[in-house]
Amino acid sequence: LGGEDDLVITGQTGTFSADMPHPRAHCQSKPFKVTKERVGVEGGHGNEGFCENCFCYICDTPASDCQGWVHVGHCHAHEKDPFWKALREFTRTDMLSNSPLLQALGCDDQVQTEAHTSCVNGLLAFHCYRSGDLGQGGVLNHSFQHVTDAASASMKAIIGHLSDPKGPRTTLAVLDGITSAVVVNTWRAGASQHSAMHKWCAGTYDAYAAIIEQLEKYWVLAIVRTSTRSVPPPALAVMAQRLRALSKLAHKELSIGRQQPLAHVPLAHAISACERGWKHPVMVAILEGQCTDLTQREAQTLQRARLHLLEHAQRWKEAYHYAIFHGRVAKSLAYIVRAGRHADVLSMVLRQSALAAGAKCLTVCTELVAVNQADTAIRLGMYCAFANYEGEQTDEQLGQSRMPYIQWLVEHVVGRLDPSELQARNTYDSVPGAVEVARRDAEEWALRVFTDFSGSMMQPLPEAPLGSAYSIAACCVERVAALCSVALPSLCLSCAKLFSHYGDHCGAVSIVIQQGLRDTPLLVWAMQAVAPKLGMHAFGSGVHKWQSGEMPVPSQLALAGAYLAVGDTNEALRWASSASLTGAPSEKELAYANFEATRKYRVTDLNPFINAALQVNNQNAAMLLAELQMWWDPTWQHLQMLRNVCNPQKFGLRRQQLQSIALNDYMARPEVRFEVLVREGMQEQAVSMVQGLAQDNIGACHKALNDTFRTLEREVLQQTNLVELLWPLLERLLQQGDGVDPPMET
């Protein structure tokens, strides 16, 4: 042996394990027993005993010098147990067992023990991940769940300490322990990753990165919550240095296998929190509203943590300055409210109308109500909902930006109604006189204020007129409904549905009365959804106005259906007749009209009204509606309805005209023409018609056949040779992939 040559053992005498230094578990003079015990017994004669050559597996020192031989259980340690392997790694790694941060924080033994336990548990989880769990066929399953569970347990403890006013040191100590354990380990599979006897789970990189990301958030929150009294500036400097070391390890591990650089350096936000404490000159300037250098803005994680602390401490002025500096407009407005500067909110939003976009002011409205500033809240909500501050927008864009405010307004103003007043407003077939007056006053108010909406919203809302029979709450409801009609007519249907949803169907009617003549979907919805709840009397003032206007046919038919549903047959027949006569020959001309003339048809179903007319013995109305139904929608079924109300001569004439339409009028629906021809025994003409249709539009041909087979009785098909004549066409449909629907198959 000489110079720098290595030591070479050429032979031995005696017992190697007894005469040479060896771990306690390998001692042959003192038999070792594997146990799950984690502490020894003073004076014990088992693993506690050792020979003069026994070394501690954990400390790597002679057993006689080990400080944790019995009370920490190092006597039981061996290399087969992941726990002892983790503890050995912790003890032998100075970065883990001798953290400078714990010393700088002045942690007592209890806190240091908790921090060390957190670190060892993290190391143990990684050892379990690498060792694997024995599965079927002897395959080792390497689950990263061990690591995520250990990290979650530490985070749960951290949350508990964060909520403890005396817990800053413990929080930071535990964070140091678990973070160290994570960054000194790897998410990657072991060398046996390609072995058939090892199954490594997928997604470990993402899980590893998520753990570090979450730990960083807790670091930031913990650092921001510390005061100079609990963590002095020198300790913060040590913490920053410690975090840089941990960040370097985490960055190295997360960069492995990536072609692109990391978008964010791990733990960088926590380092920034250390470097820029609450007393830092830049932070002081931001909190006082004196900083204008936007490059000094902090990361989102830091922003959330600082605002959370400022809110908790009710430091509203500083919170406002911090939020506005970082562009958190909605937050800053809410802080103004909490600071008692209610009057400043509206003027600020009106000066910077962009603040209203994107529902930013919703939380502000709620804050204003919470501090008994309901009038200001309603005016802010009205401005954000109805003012013209976004320029030209599509209906979809308008709905996305304004409906959140309208929903808040409707929910709030309806919620202010007294229960008895709300019940009176929703009484069936009864409209209190006060409601009609409130509607009229609200409509006049809306038209007046909309000429200078911004200026009007700066003034308190006027009370209900002196001596009025309605409350201020009802006044607010009707004003919101009126503004919906005046300012946002394209959203009236959505607004009306909101009123109905929040229990004030009367408010929905107010919108319908003002806008229903111009908004067919709104009126159709109201007749189907609201009329059954309130009756048609609730729409009385609107119906009176609508009679003099040009109402679309669908709206008139919706009114007719609503009247029929509530049992007012005469009004139902009047509106149904008016709708059906629109664009048709007059009542006198209809009897002599040329039903064979080509015209624009429309699908119509007047049968409920015809049956209602027959029930009240109104033969003239039944005859008129049956004729109009044949005019607009000449079908075999409608011809049968006409047969019930007219004489045989009239029926024969209309039947002949229907045959002519089926043979010659290409404007009529193909399924109608096909059915008429089949029922009249003209199978060859019917087949020829659909064959010609198939050449132009195979889809329309398929629909015509399917719809006809759906309505034809089996007996009709059995009495004709229609199927045989159609068979070549049906085969063609199958070949082109259109298929055979159940009615056609039957």
XYZ file of C-alpha atoms in Angstrom:
746
model
C 0.000 0.000 0.000
C 1.645 3.187 -0.976
C 0.943 6.673 -2.256
C -2.569 7.115 -3.512
C -3.130 3.424 -4.270
C -6.467 1.993 -3.205
C -6.797 -0.395 -0.289
C -7.009 -4.011 -1.499
C -8.032 -6.854 0.812
C -6.183 -10.019 -0.173
C -7.530 -12.337 2.517
C -8.984 -12.626 6.028
C -8.726 -14.563 9.286
C -11.419 -14.866 11.913
C -15.044 -13.693 11.467
C -15.225 -10.763 9.075
C -18.449 -9.194 10.385
C -17.295 -9.430 13.983
C -13.716 -8.219 13.562
C -14.442 -5.370 11.095
C -16.729 -2.346 11.603
C -20.243 -3.342 10.562
C -23.844 -2.149 10.856
C -25.661 -3.422 13.934
C -28.007 -5.513 11.795
C -25.037 -7.546 10.453
C -23.458 -8.301 13.800
C -22.901 -12.043 14.362
C -21.900 -11.840 17.985
C -25.105 -9.978 18.905
C -27.975 -11.502 16.905
C -30.285 -8.896 15.307
C -34.065 -9.244 15.184
C -36.075 -7.301 12.592
C -38.856 -5.339 14.325
C -41.317 -2.539 13.642
C -40.415 -0.850 16.897
C -39.110 2.712 16.510
C -37.611 3.120 20.006
C -35.382 0.896 22.099
C -35.601 -0.167 25.742
C -33.115 1.076 28.279
C -31.073 -1.877 29.497
C -32.626 -4.099 26.855
C -30.853 -7.299 25.800
C -32.144 -7.425 22.211
C -31.102 -5.061 19.449
C -30.066 -2.562 22.103
C -26.898 -4.577 22.720
C -23.860 -4.166 20.476
C -20.279 -5.269 20.105
C -17.267 -3.002 19.976
C -17.296 -3.007 16.133
C -21.036 -2.240 15.682
C -21.789 0.984 13.873
C -25.092 2.898 13.857
C -26.785 2.499 10.458
C -28.375 5.946 10.800
C -25.516 8.072 12.162
C -22.655 6.103 10.596
C -20.777 6.357 13.910
C -19.789 3.673 16.449
C -22.873 2.429 18.264
C -21.314 3.504 21.558
C -21.235 7.140 20.305
C -24.799 7.211 18.870
C -26.972 9.726 20.705
C -30.192 8.134 19.458
C -29.350 4.476 19.955
C -32.173 3.741 22.382
C -34.569 6.688 22.730
C -34.736 7.322 18.947
C -34.499 3.616 18.108
C -31.367 3.629 15.974
C -30.589 0.199 17.441
C -33.433 -1.246 15.323
C -32.293 0.346 12.059
C -31.438 -1.725 9.005
C -31.208 -1.173 5.262
C -34.282 -3.253 4.357
C -36.778 -0.874 5.986
C -37.704 2.294 3.957
C -38.250 4.225 7.195
C -34.704 3.679 8.418
C -33.369 4.355 4.942
C -35.223 7.678 4.953
C -33.952 8.536 8.426
C -30.399 7.634 7.394
C -30.702 9.901 4.335
C -32.007 12.712 6.544
C -29.292 12.334 9.157
C -26.393 12.009 6.710
C -27.566 14.942 4.490
C -26.495 18.179 6.092
C -28.946 20.208 3.987
C -31.830 18.260 5.494
C -30.805 17.681 9.101
C -29.008 20.959 9.661
C -31.235 23.587 8.047
C -29.923 27.121 8.679
C -33.502 28.410 8.586
C -34.541 26.545 11.728
C -31.596 28.054 13.556
C -32.357 31.559 12.249
C -35.986 31.248 13.310
C -34.920 30.215 16.788
C -37.133 27.116 16.745
C -37.443 25.178 19.983
C -37.069 21.401 20.192
C -40.769 20.778 19.617
C -40.872 22.829 16.405
C -37.623 21.311 15.161
C -38.987 17.821 15.794
C -42.126 18.582 13.775
C -40.050 19.999 10.927
C -37.728 16.967 10.950
C -40.706 14.596 11.029
C -42.229 16.326 8.018
C -38.955 15.963 6.146
C -38.449 12.293 7.095
C -42.033 11.448 6.107
C -41.406 13.027 2.730
C -38.179 11.068 2.274
C -39.956 7.886 3.347
C -42.653 8.473 0.740
C -40.031 8.692 -2.012
C -38.316 5.527 -0.740
C -41.689 3.724 -0.840
C -42.230 5.048 -4.367
C -38.846 3.716 -5.495
C -39.160 0.403 -3.611
C -42.635 -0.320 -4.961
C -45.557 -2.324 -3.611
C -45.702 -6.038 -4.324
C -48.563 -6.869 -6.686
C -49.877 -9.859 -8.598
C -47.307 -12.129 -10.153
C -44.558 -10.582 -8.071
C -44.714 -7.311 -10.032
C -43.669 -4.224 -8.062
C -46.060 -1.311 -8.506
C -44.332 2.044 -8.067
C -47.078 4.479 -7.068
C -46.389 8.202 -6.691
C -49.428 8.357 -4.417
C -47.062 7.763 -1.489
C -45.458 11.127 -2.207
C -48.695 13.049 -2.773
C -50.155 11.638 0.448
C -47.110 12.706 2.464
C -47.158 16.170 0.914
C -50.906 16.485 1.577
C -50.432 15.524 5.226
C -47.780 18.204 5.660
C -49.940 20.792 3.895
C -52.826 19.959 6.194
C -50.566 20.607 9.182
C -49.390 23.849 7.559
C -52.974 25.068 7.173
C -53.564 24.375 10.839
C -50.519 26.390 11.817
C -51.408 29.253 9.464
C -54.692 29.773 11.293
C -52.841 29.877 14.616
C -51.735 33.411 15.569
C -48.650 31.952 17.260
C -47.714 29.639 14.412
C -45.430 31.548 11.982
C -42.261 29.782 13.073
C -43.836 26.336 13.064
C -45.428 26.957 9.661
C -42.133 27.985 8.086
C -40.277 25.135 9.789
C -42.684 22.462 8.506
C -42.583 24.029 5.041
C -38.810 23.867 5.117
C -38.891 20.193 6.074
C -41.341 18.929 3.439
C -39.975 21.170 0.665
C -36.434 19.947 1.300
C -37.567 16.327 1.143
C -39.290 16.908 -2.187
C -36.573 18.852 -3.999
C -33.719 16.486 -3.087
C -35.671 13.613 -4.658
C -36.781 12.844 -8.166
C -40.088 12.119 -9.871
C -38.367 9.915 -12.471
C -38.633 6.153 -12.683
C -35.735 4.052 -11.447
C -33.227 2.091 -13.493
C -35.642 -0.843 -13.553
C -38.312 1.130 -15.372
C -38.164 -1.146 -18.416
C -38.188 -4.366 -16.434
C -41.282 -6.553 -16.741
C -41.294 -6.964 -12.967
C -41.646 -3.219 -12.318
C -44.683 -1.075 -13.119
C -44.069 2.671 -12.802
C -47.120 4.953 -12.726
C -47.616 7.710 -15.309
C -48.051 11.440 -14.673
C -45.389 11.666 -11.984
C -43.838 14.818 -13.475
C -47.140 16.691 -13.318
C -47.776 15.470 -9.771
C -44.276 16.480 -8.678
C -44.638 19.917 -10.276
C -48.068 20.404 -8.681
C -46.660 19.633 -5.219
C -43.911 22.213 -5.622
C -46.376 24.768 -6.989
C -48.710 24.296 -4.017
C -45.826 24.413 -1.537
C -44.733 27.706 -3.070
C -48.200 29.161 -2.467
C -48.008 28.157 1.188
C -44.515 29.618 1.445
C -45.787 32.933 0.071
C -48.806 32.974 2.364
C -46.705 32.104 5.403
C -44.031 34.710 4.640
C -46.608 37.432 3.975
C -48.341 36.647 7.271
C -45.151 36.961 9.299
C -44.314 40.162 11.117
C -40.874 41.534 11.954
C -41.596 40.603 15.556
C -42.144 36.894 14.828
C -39.528 36.667 12.057
C -36.832 39.362 12.274
C -35.158 40.720 9.116
C -31.975 38.635 9.562
C -34.118 35.499 9.558
C -35.837 36.670 6.370
C -32.440 37.038 4.723
C -31.504 33.492 5.762
C -34.881 32.285 4.513
C -34.303 33.895 1.121
C -30.904 32.213 0.853
C -32.399 28.877 1.881
C -35.201 29.217 -0.668
C -32.680 29.989 -3.412
C -30.908 26.715 -2.657
C -34.173 24.784 -2.682
C -35.275 26.601 -5.857
C -32.069 25.602 -7.631
C -32.659 21.921 -6.858
C -36.344 22.077 -7.849
C -35.535 23.903 -11.088
C -32.936 21.294 -12.006
C -35.357 18.429 -11.367
C -38.278 20.029 -13.247
C -36.080 20.942 -16.227
C -35.051 17.335 -16.903
C -36.420 16.094 -20.191
C -37.847 19.486 -21.228
C -36.878 21.132 -24.501
C -38.373 24.491 -23.539
C -37.259 26.423 -20.444
C -39.622 26.542 -17.489
C -42.106 29.391 -17.644
C -41.683 29.991 -13.928
C -38.682 29.406 -11.683
C -39.861 27.241 -8.749
C -40.173 29.109 -5.431
C -39.302 32.435 -7.092
C -42.431 34.079 -5.674
C -41.521 32.953 -2.174
C -38.050 34.440 -2.603
C -39.640 37.717 -3.727
C -41.857 37.709 -0.643
C -38.744 37.428 1.541
C -36.884 40.135 -0.303
C -39.814 42.564 -0.341
C -41.324 42.593 3.121
C -44.029 44.933 4.354
C -41.431 47.549 5.343
C -39.646 47.509 1.991
C -39.616 51.043 0.456
C -41.378 49.905 -2.727
C -44.083 48.116 -0.740
C -44.590 51.144 1.498
C -44.990 53.356 -1.587
C -47.539 50.963 -3.113
C -49.608 50.802 0.085
C -49.629 54.600 0.324
C -50.682 54.996 -3.304
C -47.414 56.725 -4.235
C -45.884 54.131 -6.576
C -46.418 54.670 -10.321
C -43.806 52.247 -11.669
C -45.912 49.337 -12.936
C -42.817 47.178 -13.363
C -42.927 46.802 -9.583
C -46.158 44.814 -9.753
C -45.968 41.515 -7.906
C -46.938 38.048 -9.092
C -50.536 36.857 -8.801
C -49.675 34.473 -5.979
C -48.198 37.304 -3.943
C -51.119 39.605 -4.754
C -53.685 37.151 -3.467
C -51.714 36.537 -0.278
C -51.179 40.216 0.505
C -54.794 41.181 -0.208
C -55.992 38.298 1.933
C -53.944 39.586 4.856
C -54.962 43.219 4.336
C -58.632 42.211 4.238
C -58.232 40.157 7.392
C -56.644 43.151 9.136
C -59.338 45.497 7.682
C -56.666 47.814 6.321
C -59.047 48.973 3.572
C -57.173 52.071 2.423
C -53.935 50.133 1.928
C -55.867 47.281 0.328
C -57.426 49.750 -2.127
C -54.045 51.230 -3.085
C -52.486 47.779 -3.483
C -55.395 46.452 -5.563
C -55.625 49.472 -7.864
C -51.847 49.428 -8.421
C -52.101 45.811 -9.570
C -55.114 46.416 -11.806
C -57.601 44.600 -9.589
C -60.413 47.036 -10.286
C -63.350 45.179 -8.781
C -61.382 44.501 -5.623
C -60.313 48.111 -5.327
C -63.898 49.349 -5.667
C -65.043 46.931 -2.983
C -62.312 48.240 -0.682
C -63.513 51.818 -1.291
C -66.941 50.750 -0.078
C -65.515 49.076 3.011
C -63.485 52.182 3.718
C -66.720 54.186 3.836
C -66.180 56.147 0.604
C -69.529 55.114 -0.900
C -70.056 58.266 -2.933
C -66.751 57.818 -4.766
C -67.714 54.469 -6.298
C -70.313 55.709 -8.796
C -68.266 58.693 -9.913
C -65.229 56.458 -10.454
C -67.190 53.950 -12.550
C -68.833 56.718 -14.571
C -65.461 58.327 -15.264
C -63.938 54.996 -16.277
C -66.845 53.128 -17.831
C -64.569 50.196 -18.689
C -64.781 49.319 -14.995
C -68.376 48.227 -15.554
C -67.530 45.735 -18.307
C -67.144 42.057 -17.590
C -69.348 42.102 -14.468
C -66.489 43.662 -12.489
C -68.857 45.690 -10.332
C -71.137 42.878 -9.177
C -69.232 42.376 -5.945
C -69.265 46.136 -5.420
C -73.069 46.198 -5.641
C -73.235 43.449 -3.041
C -70.757 45.304 -0.814
C -72.864 48.465 -0.997
C -75.988 46.598 0.064
C -74.073 45.046 2.954
C -73.258 48.520 4.318
C -76.852 49.779 3.932
C -76.218 51.698 0.725
C -78.991 50.032 -1.280
C -79.832 53.142 -3.316
C -76.223 53.542 -4.464
C -76.043 49.813 -5.200
C -79.177 49.918 -7.368
C -77.975 52.990 -9.275
C -74.584 51.345 -9.880
C -76.324 48.167 -11.030
C -78.614 50.160 -13.337
C -75.704 52.012 -14.906
C -73.691 48.838 -15.472
C -76.738 47.025 -16.862
C -78.361 49.655 -19.077
C -75.890 52.441 -19.933
C -74.444 52.620 -23.416
C -70.730 52.398 -22.591
C -69.491 49.540 -24.798
C -70.391 50.698 -28.302
C -71.900 48.388 -30.882
C -72.304 44.803 -29.707
C -74.115 41.725 -30.928
C -77.058 40.457 -28.896
C -74.898 37.595 -27.654
C -72.136 39.945 -26.493
C -74.693 42.253 -24.918
C -76.246 39.364 -23.047
C -72.913 38.152 -21.726
C -71.902 41.585 -20.440
C -75.242 42.900 -19.129
C -77.282 39.929 -17.937
C -75.191 39.363 -14.764
C -76.052 42.901 -13.635
C -79.705 42.537 -14.602
C -79.904 39.261 -12.711
C -78.459 40.953 -9.628
C -80.911 43.868 -9.957
C -83.960 41.651 -10.411
C -83.019 39.379 -7.534
C -82.359 42.374 -5.283
C -85.426 44.507 -6.065
C -87.828 41.564 -6.012
C -86.295 40.463 -2.714
C -87.164 43.864 -1.218
C -90.906 43.401 -1.870
C -93.014 42.684 1.177
C -94.393 39.098 0.964
C -97.987 40.346 1.088
C -97.265 42.849 -1.687
C -95.608 40.165 -3.819
C -98.609 37.901 -3.283
C -100.969 40.687 -4.349
C -98.937 41.292 -7.506
C -99.123 37.601 -8.396
C -102.845 37.110 -7.722
C -104.573 35.240 -10.550
C -106.756 37.330 -12.877
C -106.431 40.412 -10.682
C -104.278 43.457 -11.315
C -104.160 45.927 -8.412
C -104.681 49.494 -9.527
C -101.419 50.447 -7.832
C -99.537 48.153 -10.217
C -100.925 49.877 -13.303
C -100.025 53.290 -11.858
C -96.531 52.111 -10.923
C -96.003 50.766 -14.445
C -97.035 54.035 -16.035
C -94.884 56.125 -13.682
C -91.887 53.819 -14.164
C -92.153 53.936 -17.953
C -92.285 57.749 -17.906
C -89.308 57.819 -15.528
C -87.265 55.439 -17.705
C -87.878 57.469 -20.866
C -86.956 60.663 -19.040
C -83.723 59.501 -17.377
C -82.465 57.641 -20.412
C -81.833 60.923 -22.224
C -79.032 61.624 -19.700
C -78.564 58.280 -18.048
C -75.117 58.867 -16.523
C -76.135 62.165 -15.003
C -79.377 60.699 -13.686
C -77.611 57.805 -11.997
C -75.402 60.241 -10.096
C -78.486 61.503 -8.272
C -80.390 59.477 -5.645
C -83.371 57.625 -7.044
C -86.587 59.611 -6.468
C -89.024 58.204 -3.971
C -92.468 57.010 -5.013
C -94.699 60.029 -5.762
C -96.352 61.540 -2.720
C -99.666 59.856 -2.000
C -99.018 56.929 -4.380
C -100.547 53.585 -3.487
C -97.429 51.577 -4.278
C -94.288 51.127 -2.197
C -90.754 52.211 -2.996
C -89.888 48.526 -3.423
C -92.598 48.104 -6.083
C -91.390 51.342 -7.646
C -87.862 49.882 -7.988
C -89.192 46.676 -9.507
C -91.179 48.534 -12.148
C -88.264 50.869 -12.905
C -85.961 47.934 -13.605
C -88.615 46.362 -15.832
C -89.109 49.664 -17.664
C -85.371 50.099 -18.224
C -85.191 46.592 -19.690
C -87.753 47.627 -22.324
C -86.332 51.082 -23.015
C -82.586 50.360 -22.942
C -82.208 46.709 -23.966
C -85.174 45.597 -26.077
C -83.177 42.688 -27.526
C -82.806 41.215 -24.016
C -86.420 41.645 -22.923
C -87.197 37.933 -23.094
C -84.253 37.071 -20.844
C -85.180 39.896 -18.463
C -88.805 38.782 -18.242
C -87.719 35.211 -17.540
C -85.563 36.499 -14.666
C -88.518 38.295 -13.062
C -90.606 35.157 -13.342
C -87.747 33.018 -12.011
C -87.414 35.166 -8.888
C -91.138 34.985 -8.214
C -92.491 38.277 -9.574
C -94.546 37.263 -12.612
C -96.133 40.695 -12.517
C -92.737 42.265 -13.290
C -92.428 39.974 -16.298
C -95.854 41.137 -17.484
C -94.689 44.760 -17.234
C -91.963 44.013 -19.789
C -94.366 42.100 -22.031
C -96.901 44.930 -22.015
C -94.275 47.451 -23.095
C -92.399 45.296 -25.602
C -94.658 42.389 -26.578
C -95.994 44.013 -29.738
C -92.464 44.200 -31.166
C -91.066 40.981 -29.700
C -92.860 37.849 -30.853
C -90.711 35.327 -28.892
C -91.324 37.374 -25.728
C -95.083 37.375 -26.221
C -95.214 33.683 -27.141
C -93.230 32.812 -24.009
C -95.469 34.985 -21.827
C -98.635 33.375 -23.150
C -97.236 29.911 -22.492
C -95.434 30.505 -19.177
C -97.038 33.484 -17.423
C -100.653 33.572 -18.598
C -101.481 30.236 -16.882
C -100.200 31.700 -13.588
C -101.774 35.170 -13.703
C -104.607 34.815 -16.212
C -105.170 36.960 -19.284
C -106.598 39.820 -17.248
C -103.016 40.610 -16.191
C -102.236 41.520 -19.820
C -105.388 43.640 -20.223
C -103.707 47.021 -20.689
C -101.289 45.511 -23.185
C -103.989 43.758 -25.203
C -105.866 47.045 -25.417
C -102.772 48.717 -26.920
C -101.933 45.816 -29.208
C -105.313 45.794 -30.971
C -104.460 48.974 -32.798
C -101.025 47.796 -33.865
C -99.725 45.486 -36.541
C -99.112 42.323 -34.526
C -97.246 39.419 -36.146
C -99.262 36.288 -36.849
C -97.364 34.069 -34.327
C -98.052 36.653 -31.604
C -101.756 36.748 -32.411
C -101.939 32.956 -32.386
C -100.107 32.870 -29.042
C -102.689 35.272 -27.614
C -105.487 33.139 -29.057
C -104.023 30.016 -27.476
C -103.691 31.744 -24.102
C -107.304 32.932 -24.185
C -108.429 29.441 -25.125
C -106.424 27.971 -22.227
C -108.173 30.235 -19.686
C -111.618 29.486 -21.141
C -112.293 32.782 -22.958
C -113.437 31.182 -26.210
C -114.801 34.324 -27.850
C -111.486 36.198 -27.485
C -109.586 33.114 -28.584
C -111.687 32.800 -31.763
C -111.362 36.523 -32.484
C -107.555 36.481 -32.263
C -107.269 33.163 -34.158
C -109.440 34.505 -36.968
C -107.519 37.792 -37.068
C -104.210 35.953 -37.287
C -105.397 33.567 -39.981
C -106.968 36.307 -42.110
C -103.661 38.204 -42.184
C -102.417 37.798 -45.761
C -105.402 35.625 -46.788
C -108.536 36.545 -48.783
C -111.106 38.416 -46.739
C -113.909 36.577 -45.026
C -116.311 37.439 -47.876
C -113.826 36.549 -50.623
C -112.706 33.281 -49.051
C -115.739 31.287 -50.194
C -114.964 32.118 -53.839
C -111.156 32.129 -53.640
C -109.097 30.018 -55.994
C -107.665 27.386 -53.651
C -105.675 25.901 -56.526
C -103.631 29.079 -56.987
C -99.945 28.876 -56.115
C -99.211 30.732 -52.872
C -96.858 30.761 -49.918
C -98.093 28.138 -47.482
C -97.511 28.065 -43.739
C -97.934 25.186 -41.312
C -101.083 25.860 -39.313
C -103.055 24.017 -36.651
C -106.409 25.673 -35.993
C -108.182 22.461 -34.957
C -108.333 23.411 -31.228
C -110.085 26.662 -32.131
C -112.442 24.955 -34.585
C -113.425 22.414 -31.942
C -113.910 25.208 -29.398
C -116.178 27.076 -31.839
C -118.257 23.938 -32.380
C -118.587 23.468 -28.614
C -120.132 26.936 -28.236
C -122.264 26.420 -31.374
C -120.443 29.141 -33.308
C -120.764 27.477 -36.692
C -119.678 30.555 -38.636
C -116.392 30.857 -36.746
C -115.745 27.117 -37.105
C -116.416 27.297 -40.866
C -114.201 30.366 -41.303
C -111.280 28.842 -39.401
C -111.592 25.493 -41.212
C -111.515 27.285 -44.582
C -108.531 29.419 -43.511
C -106.723 26.295 -42.344
C -107.210 24.742 -45.775
C -106.018 27.958 -47.391
C -102.765 28.118 -45.454
C -102.065 24.423 -44.920
C -104.013 22.208 -47.352
C -103.609 18.658 -46.008
C -105.722 15.520 -45.923
C -106.266 15.898 -42.155
C -107.409 19.494 -42.482
C -109.766 18.454 -45.277
C -111.378 15.973 -42.866
C -111.822 18.736 -40.291
C -113.497 20.899 -42.955
C -115.817 18.002 -43.707
C -117.165 18.235 -40.139
C -118.343 21.826 -40.562
C -119.351 22.287 -44.232
C -121.898 20.851 -46.630
C -121.065 18.004 -49.056
C -120.831 20.345 -52.040
C -118.213 22.520 -50.341
C -116.311 19.432 -49.206
C -116.313 17.995 -52.723
C -115.014 21.254 -54.156
C -112.183 21.527 -51.637
C -111.301 17.861 -52.137
C -111.019 18.382 -55.875
C -108.868 21.464 -55.301
C -106.628 19.523 -52.901
C -106.123 16.838 -55.567
C -105.108 19.514 -58.040
C -102.608 20.955 -55.553
C -101.154 17.479 -54.937
C -100.722 16.874 -58.654
C -99.465 20.264 -59.788
C -98.331 22.613 -57.006
C -94.623 22.236 -56.350
C -94.844 24.845 -53.561
C -96.853 22.437 -51.403
C -95.027 20.183 -48.976
C -93.938 16.886 -50.635
C -95.260 14.747 -47.770
C -98.668 16.434 -48.071
C -98.836 15.886 -51.832
C -97.698 12.262 -51.508
C -100.269 11.426 -48.818
C -103.164 13.015 -50.724
C -102.300 11.147 -53.929
C -102.015 7.824 -52.090
C -105.317 8.291 -50.238
C -107.030 9.287 -53.486
C -105.836 6.056 -55.142
C -103.280 7.743 -57.402
C -100.358 5.515 -56.445
C -98.539 5.807 -59.772
C -98.693 9.617 -59.671
C -97.510 9.548 -56.040
C -94.539 7.335 -56.889
C -93.677 9.464 -59.914
C -93.748 12.590 -57.729
C -91.335 11.213 -55.120
C -89.055 9.750 -57.808
C -88.729 13.205 -59.340
C -88.088 14.617 -55.852
C -85.383 12.010 -55.255
C -83.474 13.241 -58.298
C -83.406 16.799 -56.943
C -83.185 16.248 -53.179
C -82.791 12.739 -51.797
C -83.083 14.007 -48.225
C -86.417 15.709 -48.901
C -87.619 12.531 -50.594
C -86.677 10.442 -47.565
C -88.489 12.875 -45.243
C -91.607 12.885 -47.411
C -91.789 9.089 -47.437
C -91.127 8.772 -43.733
C -93.692 11.432 -42.723
C -96.325 9.896 -44.980
C -95.808 6.369 -43.694
C -96.079 7.790 -40.172
C -99.633 9.040 -40.873
C -100.951 6.375 -43.288
C -102.965 3.559 -41.752
C -101.770 -0.001 -42.347
C -105.064 -0.762 -44.128
C -104.387 1.906 -46.752
C -101.033 0.345 -47.578
C -102.453 -3.178 -47.652
C -105.202 -2.136 -50.084
C -102.747 -0.693 -52.608
C -99.657 -1.787 -54.502
C -97.754 1.259 -53.238
C -94.923 -0.692 -51.614
C -94.259 -2.681 -54.795
C -94.179 0.498 -56.858
C -91.836 2.173 -54.361
C -89.502 -0.772 -53.886
C -86.808 0.318 -56.411
C -86.716 3.759 -54.780
C -86.498 2.268 -51.277
C -83.557 0.119 -52.355
C -81.869 3.238 -53.705
C -82.364 5.013 -50.394
C -80.746 2.098 -48.597
C -77.775 2.084 -50.972
C -77.205 5.820 -50.448
C -77.227 5.382 -46.699
C -80.409 7.281 -45.847
C -81.771 4.210 -44.086
C -85.278 3.121 -43.239
C -86.975 4.678 -40.245
C -89.324 2.612 -38.038
C -92.517 4.067 -39.607
C -91.221 3.298 -43.113
C -90.148 -0.194 -42.059
C -93.573 -0.883 -40.512
